[in-house]
PDB file of C-alpha atoms in Angstrom:
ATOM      1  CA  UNK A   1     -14.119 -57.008  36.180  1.00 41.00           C
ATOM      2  CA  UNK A   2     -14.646 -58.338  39.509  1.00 47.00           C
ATOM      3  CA  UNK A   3     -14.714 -61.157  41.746  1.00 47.00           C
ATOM      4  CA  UNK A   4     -17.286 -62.887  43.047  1.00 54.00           C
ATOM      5  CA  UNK A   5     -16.780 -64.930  46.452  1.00 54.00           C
ATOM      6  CA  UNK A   6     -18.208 -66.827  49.107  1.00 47.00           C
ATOM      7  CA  UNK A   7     -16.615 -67.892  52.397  1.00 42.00           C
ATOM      8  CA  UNK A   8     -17.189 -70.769  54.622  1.00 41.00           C
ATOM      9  CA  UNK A   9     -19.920 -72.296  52.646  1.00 41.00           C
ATOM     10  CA  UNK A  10     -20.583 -76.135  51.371  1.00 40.00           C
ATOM     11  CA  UNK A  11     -16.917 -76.203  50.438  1.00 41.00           C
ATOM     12  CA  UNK A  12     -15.020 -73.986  51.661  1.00 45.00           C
ATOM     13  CA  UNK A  13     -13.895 -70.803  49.954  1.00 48.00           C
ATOM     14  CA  UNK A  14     -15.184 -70.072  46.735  1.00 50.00           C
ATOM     15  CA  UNK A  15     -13.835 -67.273  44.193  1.00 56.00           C
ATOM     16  CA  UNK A  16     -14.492 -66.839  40.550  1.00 54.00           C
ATOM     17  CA  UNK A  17     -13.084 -63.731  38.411  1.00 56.00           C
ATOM     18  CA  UNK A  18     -16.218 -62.069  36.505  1.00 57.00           C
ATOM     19  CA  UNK A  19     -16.650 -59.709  34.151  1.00 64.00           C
ATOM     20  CA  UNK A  20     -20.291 -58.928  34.598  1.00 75.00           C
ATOM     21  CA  UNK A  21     -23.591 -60.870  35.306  1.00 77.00           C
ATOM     22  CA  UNK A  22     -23.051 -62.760  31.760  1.00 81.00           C
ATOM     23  CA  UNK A  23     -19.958 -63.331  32.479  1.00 80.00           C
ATOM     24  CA  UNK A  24     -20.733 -65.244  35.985  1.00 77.00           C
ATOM     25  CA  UNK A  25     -23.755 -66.973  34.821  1.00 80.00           C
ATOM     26  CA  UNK A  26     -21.537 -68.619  31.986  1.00 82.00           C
ATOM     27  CA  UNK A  27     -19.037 -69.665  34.662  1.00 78.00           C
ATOM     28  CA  UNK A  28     -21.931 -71.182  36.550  1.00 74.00           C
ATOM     29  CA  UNK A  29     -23.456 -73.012  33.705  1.00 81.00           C
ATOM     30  CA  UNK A  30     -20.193 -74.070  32.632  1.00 81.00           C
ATOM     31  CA  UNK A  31     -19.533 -75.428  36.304  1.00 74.00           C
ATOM     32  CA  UNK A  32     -22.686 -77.287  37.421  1.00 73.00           C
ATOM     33  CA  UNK A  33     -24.746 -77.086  33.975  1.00 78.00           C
ATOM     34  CA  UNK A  34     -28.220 -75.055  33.648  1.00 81.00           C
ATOM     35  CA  UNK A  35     -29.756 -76.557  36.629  1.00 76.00           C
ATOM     36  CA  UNK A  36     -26.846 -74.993  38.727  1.00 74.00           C
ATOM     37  CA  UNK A  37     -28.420 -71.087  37.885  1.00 75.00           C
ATOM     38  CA  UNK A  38     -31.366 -72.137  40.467  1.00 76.00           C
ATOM     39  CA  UNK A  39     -29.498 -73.852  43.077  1.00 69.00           C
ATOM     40  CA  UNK A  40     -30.686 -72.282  46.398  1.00 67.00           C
ATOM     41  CA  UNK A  41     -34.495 -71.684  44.328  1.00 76.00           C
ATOM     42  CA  UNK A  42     -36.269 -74.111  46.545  1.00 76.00           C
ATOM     43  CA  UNK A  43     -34.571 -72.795  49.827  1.00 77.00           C
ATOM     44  CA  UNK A  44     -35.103 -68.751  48.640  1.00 79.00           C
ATOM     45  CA  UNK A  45     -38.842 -70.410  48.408  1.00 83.00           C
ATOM     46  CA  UNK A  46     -39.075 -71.532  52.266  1.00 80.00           C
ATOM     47  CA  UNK A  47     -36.774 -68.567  53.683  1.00 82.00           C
ATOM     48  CA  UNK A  48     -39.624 -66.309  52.404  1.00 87.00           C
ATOM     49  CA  UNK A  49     -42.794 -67.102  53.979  1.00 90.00           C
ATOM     50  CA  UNK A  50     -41.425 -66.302  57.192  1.00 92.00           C
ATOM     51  CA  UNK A  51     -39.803 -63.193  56.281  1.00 92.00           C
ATOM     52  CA  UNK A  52     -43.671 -62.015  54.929  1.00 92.00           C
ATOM     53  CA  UNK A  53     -45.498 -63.225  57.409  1.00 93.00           C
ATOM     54  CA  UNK A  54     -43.407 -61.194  60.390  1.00 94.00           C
ATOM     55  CA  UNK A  55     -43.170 -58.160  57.899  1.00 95.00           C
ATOM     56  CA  UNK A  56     -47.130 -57.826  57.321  1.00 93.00           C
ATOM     57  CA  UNK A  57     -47.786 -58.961  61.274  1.00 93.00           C
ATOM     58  CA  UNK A  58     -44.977 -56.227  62.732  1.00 93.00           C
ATOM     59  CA  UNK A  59     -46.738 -53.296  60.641  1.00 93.00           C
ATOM     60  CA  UNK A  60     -50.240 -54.507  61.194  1.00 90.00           C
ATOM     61  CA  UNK A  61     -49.615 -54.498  65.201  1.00 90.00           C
ATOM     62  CA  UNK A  62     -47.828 -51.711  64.988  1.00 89.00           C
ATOM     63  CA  UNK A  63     -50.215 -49.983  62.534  1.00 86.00           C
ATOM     64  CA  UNK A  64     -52.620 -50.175  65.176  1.00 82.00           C
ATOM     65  CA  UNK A  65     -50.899 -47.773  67.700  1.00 76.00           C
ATOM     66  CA  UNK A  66     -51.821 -44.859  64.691  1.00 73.00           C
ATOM     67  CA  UNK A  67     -55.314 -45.466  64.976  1.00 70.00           C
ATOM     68  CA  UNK A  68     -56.539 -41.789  65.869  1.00 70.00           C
ATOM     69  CA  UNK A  69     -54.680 -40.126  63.989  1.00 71.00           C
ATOM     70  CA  UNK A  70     -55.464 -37.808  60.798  1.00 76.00           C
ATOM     71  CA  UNK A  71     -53.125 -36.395  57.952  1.00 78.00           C
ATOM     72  CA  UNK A  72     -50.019 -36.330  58.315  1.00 83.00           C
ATOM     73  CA  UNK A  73     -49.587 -37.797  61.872  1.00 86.00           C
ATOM     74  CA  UNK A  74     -51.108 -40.871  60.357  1.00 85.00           C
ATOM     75  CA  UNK A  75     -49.025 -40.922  57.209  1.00 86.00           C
ATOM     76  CA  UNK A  76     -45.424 -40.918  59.545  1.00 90.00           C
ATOM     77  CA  UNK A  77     -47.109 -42.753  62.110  1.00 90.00           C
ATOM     78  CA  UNK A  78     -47.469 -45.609  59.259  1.00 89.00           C
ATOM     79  CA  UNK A  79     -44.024 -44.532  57.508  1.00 92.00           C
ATOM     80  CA  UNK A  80     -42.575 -45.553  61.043  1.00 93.00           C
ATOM     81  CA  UNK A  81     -44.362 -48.702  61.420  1.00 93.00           C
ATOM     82  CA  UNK A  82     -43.348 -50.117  57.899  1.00 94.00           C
ATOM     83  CA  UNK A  83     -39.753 -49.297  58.643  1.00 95.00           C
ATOM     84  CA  UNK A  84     -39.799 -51.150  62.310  1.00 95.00           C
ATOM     85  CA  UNK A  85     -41.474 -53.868  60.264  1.00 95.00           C
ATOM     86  CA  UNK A  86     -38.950 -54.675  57.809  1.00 95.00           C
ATOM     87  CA  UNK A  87     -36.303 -54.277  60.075  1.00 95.00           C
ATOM     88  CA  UNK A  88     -37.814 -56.649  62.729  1.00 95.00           C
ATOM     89  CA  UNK A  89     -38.203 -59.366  59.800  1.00 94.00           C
ATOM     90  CA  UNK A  90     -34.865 -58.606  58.466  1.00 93.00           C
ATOM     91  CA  UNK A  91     -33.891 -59.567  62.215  1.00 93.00           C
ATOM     92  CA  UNK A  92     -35.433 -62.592  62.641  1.00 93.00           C
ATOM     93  CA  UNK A  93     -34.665 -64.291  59.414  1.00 92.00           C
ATOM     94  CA  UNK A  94     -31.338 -62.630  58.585  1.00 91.00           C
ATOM     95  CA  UNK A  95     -29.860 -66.499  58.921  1.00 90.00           C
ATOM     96  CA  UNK A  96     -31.731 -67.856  56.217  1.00 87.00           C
ATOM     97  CA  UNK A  97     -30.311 -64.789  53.863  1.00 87.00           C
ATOM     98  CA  UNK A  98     -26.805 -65.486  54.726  1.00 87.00           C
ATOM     99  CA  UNK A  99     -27.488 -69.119  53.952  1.00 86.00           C
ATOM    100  CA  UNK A 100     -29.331 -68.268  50.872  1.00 83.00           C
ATOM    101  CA  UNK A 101     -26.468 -65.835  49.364  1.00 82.00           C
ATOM    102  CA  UNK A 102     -24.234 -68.934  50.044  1.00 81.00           C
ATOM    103  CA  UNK A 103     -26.351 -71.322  48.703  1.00 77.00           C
ATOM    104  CA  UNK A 104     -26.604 -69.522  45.589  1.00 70.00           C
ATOM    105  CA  UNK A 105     -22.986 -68.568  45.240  1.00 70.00           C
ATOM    106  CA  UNK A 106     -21.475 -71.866  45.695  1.00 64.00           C
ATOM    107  CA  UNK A 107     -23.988 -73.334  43.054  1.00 53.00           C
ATOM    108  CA  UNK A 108     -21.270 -74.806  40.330  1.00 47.00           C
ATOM    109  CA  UNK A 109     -19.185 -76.756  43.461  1.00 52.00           C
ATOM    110  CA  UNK A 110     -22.790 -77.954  45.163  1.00 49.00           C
ATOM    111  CA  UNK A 111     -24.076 -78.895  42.357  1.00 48.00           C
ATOM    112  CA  UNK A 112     -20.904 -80.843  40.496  1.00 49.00           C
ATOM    113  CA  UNK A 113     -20.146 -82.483  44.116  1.00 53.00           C
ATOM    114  CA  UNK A 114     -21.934 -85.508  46.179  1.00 55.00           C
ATOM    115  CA  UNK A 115     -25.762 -84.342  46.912  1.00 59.00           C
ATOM    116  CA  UNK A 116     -26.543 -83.822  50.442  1.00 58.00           C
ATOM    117  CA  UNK A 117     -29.508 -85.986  51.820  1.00 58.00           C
ATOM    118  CA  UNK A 118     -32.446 -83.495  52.569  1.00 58.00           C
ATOM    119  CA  UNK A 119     -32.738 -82.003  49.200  1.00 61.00           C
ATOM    120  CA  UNK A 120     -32.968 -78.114  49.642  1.00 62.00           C
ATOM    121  CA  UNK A 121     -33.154 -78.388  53.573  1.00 70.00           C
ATOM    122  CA  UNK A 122     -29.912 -80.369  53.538  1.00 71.00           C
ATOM    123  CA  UNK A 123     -27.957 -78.287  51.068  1.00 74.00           C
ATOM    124  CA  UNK A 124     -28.836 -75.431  53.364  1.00 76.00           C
ATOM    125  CA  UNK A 125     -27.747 -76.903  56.644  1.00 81.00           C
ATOM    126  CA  UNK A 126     -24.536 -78.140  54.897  1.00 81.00           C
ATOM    127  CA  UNK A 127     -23.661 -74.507  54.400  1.00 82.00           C
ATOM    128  CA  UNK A 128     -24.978 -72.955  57.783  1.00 83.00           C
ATOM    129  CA  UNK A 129     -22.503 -75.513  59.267  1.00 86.00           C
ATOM    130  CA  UNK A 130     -19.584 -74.622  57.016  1.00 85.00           C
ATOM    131  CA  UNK A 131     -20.360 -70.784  57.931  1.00 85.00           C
ATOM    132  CA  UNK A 132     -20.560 -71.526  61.991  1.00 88.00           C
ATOM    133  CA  UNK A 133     -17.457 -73.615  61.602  1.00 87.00           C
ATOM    134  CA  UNK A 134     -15.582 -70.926  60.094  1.00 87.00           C
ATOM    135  CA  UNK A 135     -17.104 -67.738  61.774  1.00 84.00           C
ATOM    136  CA  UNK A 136     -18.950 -68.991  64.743  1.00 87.00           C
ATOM    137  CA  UNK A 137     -22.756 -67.869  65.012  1.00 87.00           C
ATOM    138  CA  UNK A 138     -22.415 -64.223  64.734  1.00 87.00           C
ATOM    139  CA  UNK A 139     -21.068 -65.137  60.895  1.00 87.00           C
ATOM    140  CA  UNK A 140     -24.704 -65.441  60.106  1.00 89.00           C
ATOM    141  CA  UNK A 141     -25.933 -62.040  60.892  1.00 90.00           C
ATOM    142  CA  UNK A 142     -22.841 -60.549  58.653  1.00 89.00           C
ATOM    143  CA  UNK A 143     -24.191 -57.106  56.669  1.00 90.00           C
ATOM    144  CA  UNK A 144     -27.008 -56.823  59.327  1.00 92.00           C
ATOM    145  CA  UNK A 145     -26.642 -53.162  60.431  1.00 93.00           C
ATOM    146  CA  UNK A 146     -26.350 -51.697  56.511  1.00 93.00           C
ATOM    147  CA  UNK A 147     -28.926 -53.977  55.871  1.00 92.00           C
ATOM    148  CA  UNK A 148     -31.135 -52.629  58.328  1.00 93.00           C
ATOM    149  CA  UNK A 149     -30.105 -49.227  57.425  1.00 94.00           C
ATOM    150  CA  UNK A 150     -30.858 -49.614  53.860  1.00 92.00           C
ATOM    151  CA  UNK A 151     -34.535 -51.374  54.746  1.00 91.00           C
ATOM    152  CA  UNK A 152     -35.677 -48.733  56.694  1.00 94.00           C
ATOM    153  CA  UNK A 153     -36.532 -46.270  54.345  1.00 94.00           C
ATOM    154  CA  UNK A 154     -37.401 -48.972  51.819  1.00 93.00           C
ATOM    155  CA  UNK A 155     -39.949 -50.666  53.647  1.00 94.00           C
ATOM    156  CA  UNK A 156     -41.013 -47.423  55.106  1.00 94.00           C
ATOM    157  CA  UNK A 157     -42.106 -45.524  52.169  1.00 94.00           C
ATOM    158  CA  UNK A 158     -43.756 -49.388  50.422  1.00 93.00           C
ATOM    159  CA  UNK A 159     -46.389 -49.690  53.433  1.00 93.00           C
ATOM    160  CA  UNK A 160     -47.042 -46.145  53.279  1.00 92.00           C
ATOM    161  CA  UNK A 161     -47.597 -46.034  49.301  1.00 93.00           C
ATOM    162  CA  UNK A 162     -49.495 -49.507  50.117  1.00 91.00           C
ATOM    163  CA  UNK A 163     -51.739 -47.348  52.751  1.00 89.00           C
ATOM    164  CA  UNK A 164     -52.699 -44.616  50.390  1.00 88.00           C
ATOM    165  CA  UNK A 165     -53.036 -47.296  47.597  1.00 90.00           C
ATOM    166  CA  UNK A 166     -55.546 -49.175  49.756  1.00 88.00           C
ATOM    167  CA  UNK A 167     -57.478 -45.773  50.585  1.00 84.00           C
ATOM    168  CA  UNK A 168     -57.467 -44.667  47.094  1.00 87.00           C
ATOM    169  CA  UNK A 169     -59.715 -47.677  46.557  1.00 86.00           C
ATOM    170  CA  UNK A 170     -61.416 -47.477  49.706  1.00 79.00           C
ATOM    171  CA  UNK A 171     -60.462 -50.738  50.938  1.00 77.00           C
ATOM    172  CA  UNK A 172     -59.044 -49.020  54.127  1.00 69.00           C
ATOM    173  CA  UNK A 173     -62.078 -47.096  54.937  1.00 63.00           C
ATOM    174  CA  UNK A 174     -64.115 -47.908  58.477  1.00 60.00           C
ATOM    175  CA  UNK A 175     -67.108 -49.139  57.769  1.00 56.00           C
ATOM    176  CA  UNK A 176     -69.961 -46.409  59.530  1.00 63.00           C
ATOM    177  CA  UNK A 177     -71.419 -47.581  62.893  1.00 64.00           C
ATOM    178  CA  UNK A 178     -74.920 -48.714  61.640  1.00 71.00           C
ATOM    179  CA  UNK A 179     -73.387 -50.758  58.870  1.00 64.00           C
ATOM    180  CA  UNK A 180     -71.056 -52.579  61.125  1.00 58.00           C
ATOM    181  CA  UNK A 181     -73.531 -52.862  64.138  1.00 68.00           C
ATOM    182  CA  UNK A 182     -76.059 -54.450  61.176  1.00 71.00           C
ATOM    183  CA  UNK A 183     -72.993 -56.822  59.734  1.00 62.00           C
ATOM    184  CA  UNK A 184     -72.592 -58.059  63.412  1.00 64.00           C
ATOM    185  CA  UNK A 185     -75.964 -58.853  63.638  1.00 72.00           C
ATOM    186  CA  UNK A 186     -76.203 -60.884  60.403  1.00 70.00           C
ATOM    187  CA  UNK A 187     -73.037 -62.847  61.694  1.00 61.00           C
ATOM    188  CA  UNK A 188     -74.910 -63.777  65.070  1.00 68.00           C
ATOM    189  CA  UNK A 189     -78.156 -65.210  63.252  1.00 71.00           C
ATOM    190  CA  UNK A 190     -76.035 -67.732  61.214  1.00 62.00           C
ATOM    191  CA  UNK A 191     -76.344 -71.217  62.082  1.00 59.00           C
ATOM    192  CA  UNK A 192     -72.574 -72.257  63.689  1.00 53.00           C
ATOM    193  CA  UNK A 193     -71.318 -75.037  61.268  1.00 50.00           C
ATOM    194  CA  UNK A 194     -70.097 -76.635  64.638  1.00 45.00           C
ATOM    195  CA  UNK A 195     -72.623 -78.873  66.997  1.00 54.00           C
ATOM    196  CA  UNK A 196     -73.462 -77.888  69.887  1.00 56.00           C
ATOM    197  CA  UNK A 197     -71.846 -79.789  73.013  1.00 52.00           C
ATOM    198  CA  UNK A 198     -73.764 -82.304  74.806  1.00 57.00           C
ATOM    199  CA  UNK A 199     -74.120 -81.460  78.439  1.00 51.00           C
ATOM    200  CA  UNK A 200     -73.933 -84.803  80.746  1.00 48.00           C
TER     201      UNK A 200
END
């Protein structure tokens, strides 16, 4: 048995006894009904194309400072960069977790109580505000540090199981000097689907 909790959210304090995942999810149902199990859905949706999109650009800059090297070198040298990767987007959109876990933890009292205007947006807003109010700012970056510890060797070894993936199927593979000097020319006798300027 345990209890599961959330503080400062929509409503305040929240705190349910549980005995297991069945056990909450019938408490949640029985609370705000089967549409309460994917409050938070729509905002988990939004929170994660940012979170992507810094991951994939960190390592991909970053990726680029192993060029060079051979072997092993090149394997920690990528190791390194997936790990600064998913902690820099762990960083930047740590917020939007906090307000996620919130979200989805206060789902029987959000979704049995008066709708906010702003459907997923709003709902989310409600609680960042109920968090600040009760915490102040640094409230939302609460569980950074282990959560950074625990992402470093996480992301680490996925982009360097996604480089050797990629090589495996020779997707990551240079393309040889002729080929690429023969590609460029092919690109520079295509027509430009944009006019030309007129000169006055």
């Amino acid at each position: 048995a345990g209890r599961l909790c959330a503080v400062g959210g929509a409503v305040g304090d929240a705190c349910v006894a549980t005995a297991g995942p069945i056990a909450t999810m019938r408490f949640i149902v029985a609370s705000g009904g089967f549409s309460a199990l994917y409050v938070g859905a729509a905002f988990t949706l939004l929170s994660s194309l940012p979170y992507e999109g810094i991951k994939f650009g960190t390592f991909d800059w970053l990726k680029q400072q192993s060029i060079g090297a051979t072997g092993r070198q090149r394997a920690l040298l990528e190791m390194c960069a997936g790990a600064g990767a998913g902690a820099a987007a762990h960083t930047a959109t740590y917020p939007l977790d906090t307000i996620r876990r919130n979200l989805q933890m206060t789902a029987g009292q959000i979704s049995t109580g008066p709708k906010p205007p702003g459907g997923a947006l709003g709902s989310a807003w409600v609680v960042a505000r109920g968090l600040c109010a009760k915490g102040g700012i640094g409230s939302l970056y609460k569980g950074l540090p282990v959560t950074i510890i625990r992402t470093l060797p996480n992301t680490g070894l996925q982009f360097f199981f996604y480089q050797q993936f990629k090589r495996s199927l020779k997707l990551d593979t240079p393309l040889p000097p002729a080929k690429e000097r023969a590609m460029r020319r092919q690109a520079d006798a295509c027509p430009s689907p944009f006019p030309e300027p007129i000169s006055s």
